[in-house]
Amino acid sequence: MSHTFHIPVLGLGYSVDTPLKVARYGISSVISIVDDELIERMREYHTLNSDKTFIPISKSAPDARANRIKAYLNLVHELVNQQFEQLSNQLFEPGTDITRYFELLPDSSQLKQGYELMLEYPDGERKQIFQNILRKKMTVGAIDVNIMSKVDKMNFDADGNYLGDENTDALAALRGFVNSSLHSSIILSAGMNPRLYSYLETFDEFLPDKEGNFPKRIILKVSDFRSAFIQAKFLAKKGLWVSEFRVESGLNCGGHAFATEGFLLGPILEEFKQKRAEMTAELFELYNAALNQKGINNAIVPQQRLSVQGGIGTAEENNFLMEHYRLDATGWGSPFLLVPETTNVDEQTLMQLANSSIADFYVSNASPLGILFNNFRPNSMEQLRLKRIQMNRPGSPCTKKYLVTNTEFTEQPICTASREYQNLKIKQLQSLNLPEDELRQQVDSVTEKICLCEGLCTSAYTKYEILKSKEASAVAVCPGPNLAYFNRLYTLDEMVKHIYGKLNLLEKVQRPNMFIKELELYIDYLQTDVKTHLINITDKKKKQLDKFKAQLYEGIGYYKQLFHLSATALTFNMNLLNELSNFEDKLNNLLTY
């Protein structure tokens, strides 16, 4: 890998074509393949923009979802390869992309060190030989794809007949990736889907070749060690190897937030660090046995990388994570929303994000999936939601149906953000003769849901001027709270230099350490949970809250020890330890029932 960081998925449309902007510089990024409508429209845009002939794949075509995804990934792969080839053949002169490629590399990179040595050579044949060696050592950034495992809608034909397990949304998306020309990774997030995980086994592309290399690799995005180990064992027993565990903070992240039971990021990474070798050995034993049953002999333990993402904001934090927990990489997501040349953020939303305050970022129940969702108060989708309520027309038209999960009122699932569901649910609540305050509270929780299928794509359509006349222009955006501390637009070069410590974009900004910020978010989360269940609390809930609180205390104890041990590696001053003590006091004063 050229770089030690990657750019994760940023909503649906925000990073749908990020590889076209960064892969030629050796920077890896991730495309969400949930929405094949978005993907088809982006394929049309980039095909025509490259002076190629666009052949549409209609929604009703055979295996349309898989083929749309395959066609788009093939196009991105082709265009990135063209960009990389052009870059590789450029002269090593100021202002060229090949020079930018090397200037962006971290100083620790052998390739960067070789480049700097080459610059000292006098012009002549030896310098050109050196330059050609450097060209051959260059690598393109990975074009990885993400599937939220449980976003797996069942699909039916026009007569209502089920189209079979292989045509559910997640399985069709996986098939599109597997059949594409990419040699990269599928990132599985949002927990285990046994049907999807079993489907992985049917593809030889995830099995090692004679040299032990994988045509396609598997990455698991996880929130704790136990979940990672369980999922990896399930896959290993099928002869499938997890090439990377991508640990994400439960709450200090963008997009959907999968809160742990009070497990904080530091202790989670410590558990990976302590048990990583043991886990790899156990997984390899299961994996090798499964391969032997398939007639494949593979005595080499494949590489298993470990990375972390969520809330990292400074080079100091980045370096500490890499060194202390022996990581292979880090993920930097939300700050790249303020880098217009890498992500698709429309002008209005860009300005809102750049001028935002900490209070603008909050964890909401806006997602139709019933999973906590990091939200941004000024976003125009929130304004549209409130306007529809005022007009007595709550909910959104449901055109894409990717997040249909509810069968409370209908035989086939519908989306809880849809106008259909919200009307039915509100009528039901009104018929229950509830006290006015309780009715208002329950109606508010129903109408809080927003259409993510449309909202997370609109920004890309607006930026590329391909928004259709009848489509709403409202934008949903889901940055992590860490973005609050970045307060202007940045170039790619600035952000990369910031990550590697060559530039400090937050030099005059008061910002909490990432571990402290996550602790604060978890205490707030617990406080909200306690308030919600204060009146009708069960014994089971009491135990869960006590366990959650105990885990937070354990995490605080871990950080106290870590901060003292690591005083030389991080500027852990008295203010930081005081903050830790303040949050411990807040936790002490928090009644769990």
Short mmCIF file of C-alpha atoms in Angstrom, two decimals, residues 67-507:
data_model
loop_
_atom_site.label_atom_id
_atom_site.label_comp_id
_atom_site.label_asym_id
_atom_site.label_seq_id
_atom_site.Cartn_x
_atom_site.Cartn_y
_atom_site.Cartn_z
CA ASN A 67 -25.23 -5.97 -13.98
CA ARG A 68 -25.57 -2.25 -13.25
CA ILE A 69 -23.11 -2.55 -10.36
CA LYS A 70 -20.74 -4.66 -12.44
CA ALA A 71 -20.84 -2.18 -15.34
CA TYR A 72 -20.16 0.82 -13.10
CA LEU A 73 -17.30 -0.84 -11.23
CA ASN A 74 -15.77 -1.90 -14.56
CA LEU A 75 -16.02 1.68 -15.81
CA VAL A 76 -14.40 3.12 -12.67
CA HIS A 77 -11.65 0.47 -12.88
CA GLU A 78 -11.01 1.27 -16.55
CA LEU A 79 -10.92 5.04 -16.01
CA VAL A 80 -8.65 4.78 -12.96
CA ASN A 81 -6.24 2.56 -14.92
CA GLN A 82 -6.19 5.10 -17.73
CA GLN A 83 -5.50 7.93 -15.27
CA PHE A 84 -2.75 5.93 -13.60
CA GLU A 85 -1.10 5.04 -16.90
CA GLN A 86 -1.11 8.68 -17.99
CA LEU A 87 0.29 9.75 -14.61
CA SER A 88 3.01 7.08 -14.71
CA ASN A 89 4.27 8.30 -18.07
CA GLN A 90 4.56 11.95 -17.08
CA LEU A 91 7.85 13.73 -16.56
CA PHE A 92 9.12 14.30 -13.03
CA GLU A 93 8.51 18.03 -13.21
CA PRO A 94 6.83 20.49 -10.81
CA GLY A 95 3.05 20.60 -11.27
CA THR A 96 2.67 17.14 -12.86
CA ASP A 97 0.46 14.43 -11.36
CA ILE A 98 3.40 12.04 -11.01
CA THR A 99 5.22 14.58 -8.86
CA ARG A 100 2.04 15.09 -6.83
CA TYR A 101 1.81 11.31 -6.37
CA PHE A 102 5.21 11.21 -4.67
CA GLU A 103 4.79 14.46 -2.75
CA LEU A 104 1.59 13.10 -1.14
CA LEU A 105 3.31 9.95 0.18
CA PRO A 106 4.21 9.73 3.88
CA ASP A 107 7.85 10.36 4.76
CA SER A 108 8.04 6.83 6.20
CA SER A 109 7.38 5.36 2.74
CA GLN A 110 10.40 3.72 1.08
CA LEU A 111 9.03 4.96 -2.24
CA LYS A 112 9.00 8.54 -0.95
CA GLN A 113 12.56 8.17 0.33
CA GLY A 114 13.62 6.79 -3.05
CA TYR A 115 11.94 9.74 -4.79
CA GLU A 116 13.76 12.27 -2.61
CA LEU A 117 17.05 10.48 -3.31
CA MET A 118 16.32 10.58 -7.05
CA LEU A 119 15.82 14.37 -6.89
CA GLU A 120 19.39 14.75 -5.69
CA TYR A 121 20.79 12.92 -8.74
CA PRO A 122 22.24 15.08 -11.51
CA ASP A 123 20.33 14.98 -14.79
CA GLY A 124 21.40 12.13 -17.04
CA GLU A 125 20.93 8.46 -17.81
CA ARG A 126 21.33 7.24 -14.20
CA LYS A 127 18.59 9.62 -13.05
CA GLN A 128 16.24 8.35 -15.79
CA ILE A 129 16.95 4.72 -14.80
CA PHE A 130 16.13 5.63 -11.18
CA GLN A 131 12.91 7.34 -12.29
CA ASN A 132 11.82 4.27 -14.26
CA ILE A 133 12.42 2.09 -11.18
CA LEU A 134 10.20 4.46 -9.19
CA ARG A 135 7.49 4.27 -11.88
CA LYS A 136 7.42 0.46 -11.63
CA LYS A 137 7.09 0.61 -7.84
CA MET A 138 4.05 2.89 -7.93
CA THR A 139 0.70 1.35 -7.01
CA VAL A 140 -2.85 2.49 -7.64
CA GLY A 141 -5.20 2.98 -4.67
CA ALA A 142 -7.70 0.21 -3.97
CA ILE A 143 -11.24 0.59 -5.30
CA ASP A 144 -13.08 -1.22 -2.50
CA VAL A 145 -16.85 -1.57 -2.22
CA ASN A 146 -19.20 -1.67 0.77
CA ILE A 147 -22.36 -3.63 1.44
CA MET A 148 -24.43 -3.08 4.58
CA SER A 149 -25.06 -6.78 5.19
CA LYS A 150 -28.56 -6.43 6.59
CA VAL A 151 -29.81 -4.02 3.92
CA ASP A 152 -31.03 -7.03 2.00
CA LYS A 153 -34.51 -6.44 0.65
CA MET A 154 -36.34 -9.44 -0.83
CA ASN A 155 -37.48 -8.79 -4.40
CA PHE A 156 -40.64 -9.85 -6.26
CA ASP A 157 -41.77 -9.85 -9.89
CA ALA A 158 -44.77 -7.93 -11.24
CA ASP A 159 -47.10 -10.78 -10.18
CA GLY A 160 -45.80 -10.78 -6.61
CA ASN A 161 -43.67 -13.94 -6.97
CA TYR A 162 -40.50 -14.05 -4.87
CA LEU A 163 -37.44 -13.92 -7.11
CA GLY A 164 -35.35 -16.14 -4.84
CA ASP A 165 -32.56 -15.64 -2.32
CA GLU A 166 -29.93 -14.96 -4.96
CA ASN A 167 -31.84 -11.87 -6.05
CA THR A 168 -32.15 -10.13 -2.69
CA ASP A 169 -30.47 -6.72 -2.68
CA ALA A 170 -27.29 -7.66 -0.80
CA LEU A 171 -26.67 -10.89 -2.74
CA ALA A 172 -27.26 -9.24 -6.11
CA ALA A 173 -24.87 -6.43 -5.15
CA LEU A 174 -22.23 -8.96 -4.13
CA ARG A 175 -22.65 -10.75 -7.46
CA GLY A 176 -22.12 -7.45 -9.29
CA PHE A 177 -18.84 -6.90 -7.45
CA VAL A 178 -17.62 -10.47 -7.96
CA ASN A 179 -18.35 -10.36 -11.70
CA SER A 180 -16.56 -7.01 -12.10
CA SER A 181 -12.95 -6.62 -13.21
CA LEU A 182 -11.85 -5.20 -9.84
CA HIS A 183 -9.15 -6.95 -7.81
CA SER A 184 -10.12 -5.41 -4.51
CA SER A 185 -12.17 -5.98 -1.35
CA ILE A 186 -15.80 -6.28 -0.40
CA ILE A 187 -16.34 -4.53 2.94
CA LEU A 188 -19.17 -6.11 4.90
CA SER A 189 -20.67 -3.85 7.56
CA ALA A 190 -23.67 -3.66 9.91
CA GLY A 191 -23.42 -7.14 11.38
CA MET A 192 -23.71 -10.70 10.13
CA ASN A 193 -26.12 -11.84 7.44
CA PRO A 194 -25.81 -15.67 7.26
CA ARG A 195 -27.52 -15.81 3.85
CA LEU A 196 -25.04 -13.31 2.39
CA TYR A 197 -22.05 -14.89 4.12
CA SER A 198 -23.02 -18.32 2.81
CA TYR A 199 -23.38 -16.89 -0.70
CA LEU A 200 -19.75 -15.72 -0.55
CA GLU A 201 -18.71 -19.37 -0.47
CA THR A 202 -20.18 -20.01 -3.92
CA PHE A 203 -17.58 -17.77 -5.59
CA ASP A 204 -14.08 -19.07 -6.31
CA GLU A 205 -12.86 -15.47 -6.49
CA PHE A 206 -12.62 -15.42 -2.68
CA LEU A 207 -10.40 -18.52 -2.63
CA PRO A 208 -6.59 -18.29 -2.84
CA ASP A 209 -4.77 -18.95 -6.11
CA LYS A 210 -1.63 -21.12 -6.35
CA GLU A 211 0.53 -18.27 -4.97
CA GLY A 212 -1.86 -17.74 -2.06
CA ASN A 213 -3.27 -14.48 -3.46
CA PHE A 214 -6.97 -13.63 -3.53
CA PRO A 215 -8.63 -12.27 -6.70
CA LYS A 216 -11.21 -10.68 -4.36
CA ARG A 217 -10.77 -10.09 -0.64
CA ILE A 218 -13.10 -9.81 2.35
CA ILE A 219 -12.95 -6.98 4.89
CA LEU A 220 -15.19 -6.91 7.97
CA LYS A 221 -16.15 -3.55 9.45
CA VAL A 222 -16.70 -4.26 13.15
CA SER A 223 -17.31 -2.45 16.42
CA ASP A 224 -15.70 -4.91 18.86
CA PHE A 225 -13.42 -7.94 19.08
CA ARG A 226 -16.07 -10.54 19.97
CA SER A 227 -18.26 -9.68 16.97
CA ALA A 228 -15.21 -9.72 14.67
CA PHE A 229 -14.10 -13.15 15.90
CA ILE A 230 -17.59 -14.70 15.62
CA GLN A 231 -18.08 -13.45 12.05
CA ALA A 232 -14.56 -14.42 10.97
CA LYS A 233 -14.99 -17.95 12.38
CA PHE A 234 -18.28 -18.36 10.50
CA LEU A 235 -16.46 -17.44 7.29
CA ALA A 236 -13.29 -19.46 8.05
CA LYS A 237 -15.36 -22.64 8.40
CA LYS A 238 -16.47 -22.03 4.81
CA GLY A 239 -12.89 -21.60 3.58
CA LEU A 240 -13.19 -17.81 3.48
CA TRP A 241 -10.43 -15.62 4.88
CA VAL A 242 -10.98 -12.16 6.38
CA SER A 243 -8.13 -10.05 4.98
CA GLU A 244 -8.79 -7.08 7.25
CA PHE A 245 -10.72 -6.12 10.36
CA ARG A 246 -11.79 -2.49 10.05
CA VAL A 247 -12.68 -1.35 13.58
CA GLU A 248 -15.01 1.65 13.77
CA SER A 249 -15.97 3.69 16.83
CA GLY A 250 -19.52 2.87 17.88
CA LEU A 251 -20.62 6.51 18.18
CA ASN A 252 -17.76 8.80 17.14
CA CYS A 253 -18.26 8.12 13.44
CA GLY A 254 -20.31 9.22 10.45
CA GLY A 255 -23.39 7.49 9.00
CA HIS A 256 -25.17 4.83 11.00
CA ALA A 257 -23.89 4.48 14.56
CA PHE A 258 -23.71 0.99 16.03
CA ALA A 259 -23.26 1.67 19.74
CA THR A 260 -21.52 -1.07 21.70
CA GLU A 261 -22.64 -2.15 25.18
CA GLY A 262 -20.38 0.51 26.69
CA PHE A 263 -17.14 -0.80 25.16
CA LEU A 264 -14.87 2.13 24.29
CA LEU A 265 -12.50 2.27 21.34
CA GLY A 266 -9.25 2.18 23.32
CA PRO A 267 -10.06 -1.04 25.24
CA ILE A 268 -11.44 -2.60 22.04
CA LEU A 269 -8.19 -1.93 20.18
CA GLU A 270 -6.21 -3.20 23.18
CA GLU A 271 -8.13 -6.49 23.02
CA PHE A 272 -7.33 -6.82 19.32
CA LYS A 273 -3.68 -6.06 20.06
CA GLN A 274 -3.46 -8.67 22.83
CA LYS A 275 -5.44 -11.42 21.09
CA ARG A 276 -4.68 -10.78 17.43
CA ALA A 277 -2.02 -13.50 16.97
CA GLU A 278 -4.10 -16.06 18.87
CA MET A 279 -7.20 -15.21 16.81
CA THR A 280 -5.30 -15.45 13.51
CA ALA A 281 -3.94 -18.89 14.47
CA GLU A 282 -7.38 -20.22 15.41
CA LEU A 283 -8.98 -18.79 12.27
CA PHE A 284 -6.26 -20.28 10.07
CA GLU A 285 -6.81 -23.73 11.57
CA LEU A 286 -10.54 -23.57 10.70
CA TYR A 287 -9.84 -21.98 7.31
CA ASN A 288 -7.16 -24.51 6.32
CA ALA A 289 -9.38 -27.46 7.27
CA ALA A 290 -12.20 -26.04 5.13
CA LEU A 291 -9.83 -25.50 2.19
CA ASN A 292 -8.54 -29.07 2.46
CA GLN A 293 -12.11 -30.30 2.14
CA LYS A 294 -12.36 -28.29 -1.08
CA GLY A 295 -9.14 -29.94 -2.32
CA ILE A 296 -7.02 -26.82 -1.81
CA ASN A 297 -3.76 -27.13 0.08
CA ASN A 298 -2.61 -23.83 1.53
CA ALA A 299 0.05 -23.97 4.23
CA ILE A 300 0.71 -20.19 4.21
CA VAL A 301 -1.18 -18.03 6.71
CA PRO A 302 -2.62 -15.15 4.63
CA GLN A 303 -2.10 -11.56 5.73
CA GLN A 304 -4.75 -10.22 8.12
CA ARG A 305 -4.68 -6.44 8.44
CA LEU A 306 -6.11 -4.33 11.25
CA SER A 307 -7.28 -0.75 10.81
CA VAL A 308 -9.40 1.74 12.73
CA GLN A 309 -11.67 4.64 11.79
CA GLY A 310 -14.01 7.06 13.51
CA GLY A 311 -13.16 10.41 15.07
CA ILE A 312 -9.44 10.60 14.27
CA GLY A 313 -8.59 14.28 13.87
CA THR A 314 -4.88 14.92 14.25
CA ALA A 315 -1.59 13.42 13.07
CA GLU A 316 -0.70 12.89 16.73
CA GLU A 317 -3.78 10.72 17.27
CA ASN A 318 -3.18 8.96 13.97
CA ASN A 319 0.45 8.14 14.82
CA PHE A 320 -0.40 7.01 18.33
CA LEU A 321 -3.07 4.60 17.07
CA MET A 322 -0.76 3.18 14.42
CA GLU A 323 2.17 2.67 16.76
CA HIS A 324 0.56 1.76 20.08
CA TYR A 325 -1.99 -0.69 18.67
CA ARG A 326 0.26 -1.89 15.82
CA LEU A 327 -2.26 -1.03 13.14
CA ASP A 328 -1.80 -1.36 9.40
CA ALA A 329 -3.90 1.67 8.51
CA THR A 330 -6.40 4.28 9.68
CA GLY A 331 -9.60 5.56 8.08
CA TRP A 332 -10.32 9.28 7.65
CA GLY A 333 -13.92 9.91 6.59
CA SER A 334 -15.88 13.02 7.55
CA PRO A 335 -13.05 15.59 7.13
CA PHE A 336 -12.94 14.67 3.43
CA LEU A 337 -16.47 16.09 3.03
CA LEU A 338 -14.72 19.46 3.17
CA VAL A 339 -12.33 18.48 0.35
CA PRO A 340 -14.39 19.28 -2.80
CA GLU A 341 -11.97 17.54 -5.17
CA THR A 342 -12.50 14.16 -3.45
CA THR A 343 -16.21 14.03 -2.53
CA ASN A 344 -19.56 15.13 -3.93
CA VAL A 345 -20.93 17.83 -1.65
CA ASP A 346 -23.16 20.52 -3.16
CA GLU A 347 -22.23 24.17 -2.62
CA GLN A 348 -24.95 24.94 -0.05
CA THR A 349 -24.14 21.92 2.12
CA LEU A 350 -20.40 22.61 1.80
CA MET A 351 -20.86 26.09 3.24
CA GLN A 352 -23.12 24.78 6.02
CA LEU A 353 -20.54 22.16 7.00
CA ALA A 354 -17.63 24.61 6.86
CA ASN A 355 -19.47 27.11 9.08
CA SER A 356 -20.97 24.56 11.48
CA SER A 357 -20.69 24.39 15.26
CA ILE A 358 -20.51 21.40 17.61
CA ALA A 359 -24.25 21.73 18.35
CA ASP A 360 -25.08 21.07 14.67
CA PHE A 361 -23.94 17.44 14.91
CA TYR A 362 -26.12 14.96 16.78
CA VAL A 363 -27.09 11.30 16.97
CA SER A 364 -30.67 10.89 15.74
CA ASN A 365 -33.37 8.29 15.13
CA ALA A 366 -33.81 9.58 11.58
CA SER A 367 -32.86 6.32 9.84
CA PRO A 368 -35.72 4.08 8.65
CA LEU A 369 -33.56 1.08 9.63
CA GLY A 370 -34.16 1.79 13.32
CA ILE A 371 -30.40 2.25 13.85
CA LEU A 372 -28.94 5.42 15.34
CA PHE A 373 -27.88 7.85 12.62
CA ASN A 374 -25.37 10.71 12.82
CA ASN A 375 -27.22 13.77 11.61
CA PHE A 376 -26.52 17.40 10.77
CA ARG A 377 -29.18 19.92 11.88
CA PRO A 378 -28.93 22.51 9.06
CA ASN A 379 -29.28 19.93 6.26
CA SER A 380 -32.06 20.72 3.81
CA MET A 381 -33.67 17.27 4.14
CA GLU A 382 -34.42 18.12 7.77
CA GLN A 383 -36.05 21.39 6.67
CA LEU A 384 -38.14 19.50 4.09
CA ARG A 385 -39.22 16.97 6.74
CA LEU A 386 -40.47 19.78 9.01
CA LYS A 387 -42.21 21.53 6.10
CA ARG A 388 -44.09 18.35 5.19
CA ILE A 389 -45.27 17.99 8.79
CA GLN A 390 -46.52 21.60 8.79
CA MET A 391 -48.42 20.85 5.58
CA ASN A 392 -49.96 17.81 7.29
CA ARG A 393 -48.20 15.54 4.79
CA PRO A 394 -45.54 13.80 6.90
CA GLY A 395 -43.23 11.25 5.31
CA SER A 396 -41.58 10.91 1.92
CA PRO A 397 -42.65 9.36 -1.37
CA CYS A 398 -40.94 5.95 -1.43
CA THR A 399 -39.57 5.39 -4.93
CA LYS A 400 -36.39 3.34 -4.44
CA LYS A 401 -37.53 1.02 -1.62
CA TYR A 402 -34.01 -0.02 -0.52
CA LEU A 403 -34.84 0.35 3.18
CA VAL A 404 -38.27 -1.29 3.32
CA THR A 405 -38.42 -3.36 6.53
CA ASN A 406 -41.80 -2.83 8.22
CA THR A 407 -44.79 -5.21 7.87
CA GLU A 408 -46.92 -3.76 10.68
CA PHE A 409 -49.70 -2.68 8.30
CA THR A 410 -48.87 -4.34 4.99
CA GLU A 411 -48.09 -7.82 3.70
CA GLN A 412 -44.98 -6.69 1.84
CA PRO A 413 -42.50 -4.51 3.77
CA ILE A 414 -42.67 -0.73 3.51
CA CYS A 415 -40.29 2.00 4.71
CA THR A 416 -40.91 3.76 8.03
CA ALA A 417 -39.88 7.06 6.39
CA SER A 418 -42.58 6.68 3.74
CA ARG A 419 -45.75 8.75 3.64
CA GLU A 420 -47.75 5.51 3.50
CA TYR A 421 -46.32 4.12 6.74
CA GLN A 422 -46.38 7.39 8.68
CA ASN A 423 -50.04 8.07 7.81
CA LEU A 424 -51.05 4.57 8.88
CA LYS A 425 -49.03 4.72 12.09
CA ILE A 426 -50.27 8.18 13.09
CA LYS A 427 -53.90 7.10 12.56
CA GLN A 428 -53.27 4.07 14.75
CA LEU A 429 -51.73 6.21 17.52
CA GLN A 430 -54.62 8.71 17.33
CA SER A 431 -57.10 5.87 17.85
CA LEU A 432 -55.48 4.77 21.13
CA ASN A 433 -56.74 7.74 23.22
CA LEU A 434 -53.27 8.39 24.60
CA PRO A 435 -52.53 11.38 26.86
CA GLU A 436 -51.70 14.42 24.71
CA ASP A 437 -48.01 14.56 25.70
CA GLU A 438 -47.49 10.86 25.04
CA LEU A 439 -49.31 11.06 21.69
CA ARG A 440 -47.15 14.01 20.60
CA GLN A 441 -43.99 12.22 21.67
CA GLN A 442 -44.91 9.03 19.78
CA VAL A 443 -45.98 10.93 16.64
CA ASP A 444 -42.70 12.87 16.72
CA SER A 445 -40.73 9.62 16.86
CA VAL A 446 -42.66 8.37 13.80
CA THR A 447 -42.15 11.54 11.75
CA GLU A 448 -38.44 11.85 12.67
CA LYS A 449 -37.56 9.29 9.98
CA ILE A 450 -36.20 10.70 6.72
CA CYS A 451 -35.70 9.27 3.23
CA LEU A 452 -32.02 8.35 3.10
CA CYS A 453 -32.33 6.69 -0.32
CA GLU A 454 -32.99 10.09 -1.91
CA GLY A 455 -31.31 12.43 0.58
CA LEU A 456 -27.87 10.79 0.48
CA CYS A 457 -27.76 10.93 -3.35
CA THR A 458 -29.07 14.43 -4.02
CA SER A 459 -25.79 16.20 -3.31
CA ALA A 460 -24.00 14.23 -6.04
CA TYR A 461 -26.81 14.88 -8.53
CA THR A 462 -26.74 18.59 -7.69
CA LYS A 463 -22.96 18.87 -7.97
CA TYR A 464 -22.95 17.19 -11.40
CA GLU A 465 -26.12 19.04 -12.50
CA ILE A 466 -28.01 15.83 -13.24
CA LEU A 467 -30.91 16.32 -10.78
CA LYS A 468 -34.17 15.59 -12.61
CA SER A 469 -36.95 18.17 -12.69
CA LYS A 470 -39.38 16.22 -10.48
CA GLU A 471 -36.79 15.20 -7.91
CA ALA A 472 -36.57 16.95 -4.55
CA SER A 473 -33.39 18.96 -4.11
CA ALA A 474 -33.24 18.32 -0.35
CA VAL A 475 -29.94 16.91 0.90
CA ALA A 476 -29.27 14.56 3.82
CA VAL A 477 -25.71 14.40 5.13
CA CYS A 478 -24.35 12.22 7.92
CA PRO A 479 -20.93 13.39 9.14
CA GLY A 480 -19.39 12.34 12.40
CA PRO A 481 -19.12 14.93 15.20
CA ASN A 482 -15.38 15.24 14.53
CA LEU A 483 -16.17 17.39 11.48
CA ALA A 484 -17.24 20.23 13.79
CA TYR A 485 -13.58 21.10 14.39
CA PHE A 486 -12.71 21.49 10.69
CA ASN A 487 -13.95 24.91 9.66
CA ARG A 488 -13.12 25.65 6.03
CA LEU A 489 -12.66 23.98 2.64
CA TYR A 490 -9.38 22.12 2.05
CA THR A 491 -7.41 20.75 -0.87
CA LEU A 492 -6.49 17.08 -1.08
CA ASP A 493 -2.83 18.02 -0.53
CA GLU A 494 -3.70 19.94 2.65
CA MET A 495 -5.73 17.10 4.14
CA VAL A 496 -3.12 14.46 3.34
CA LYS A 497 -0.36 16.64 4.81
CA HIS A 498 -2.54 17.11 7.91
CA ILE A 499 -2.95 13.33 8.30
CA TYR A 500 0.80 12.80 8.07
CA GLY A 501 1.71 15.71 10.37
CA LYS A 502 3.31 17.97 7.77
CA LEU A 503 0.57 20.56 8.28
CA ASN A 504 -1.78 21.18 11.21
CA LEU A 505 -5.21 22.28 10.03
CA LEU A 506 -6.50 22.41 13.63
CA GLU A 507 -3.62 24.43 15.07
#
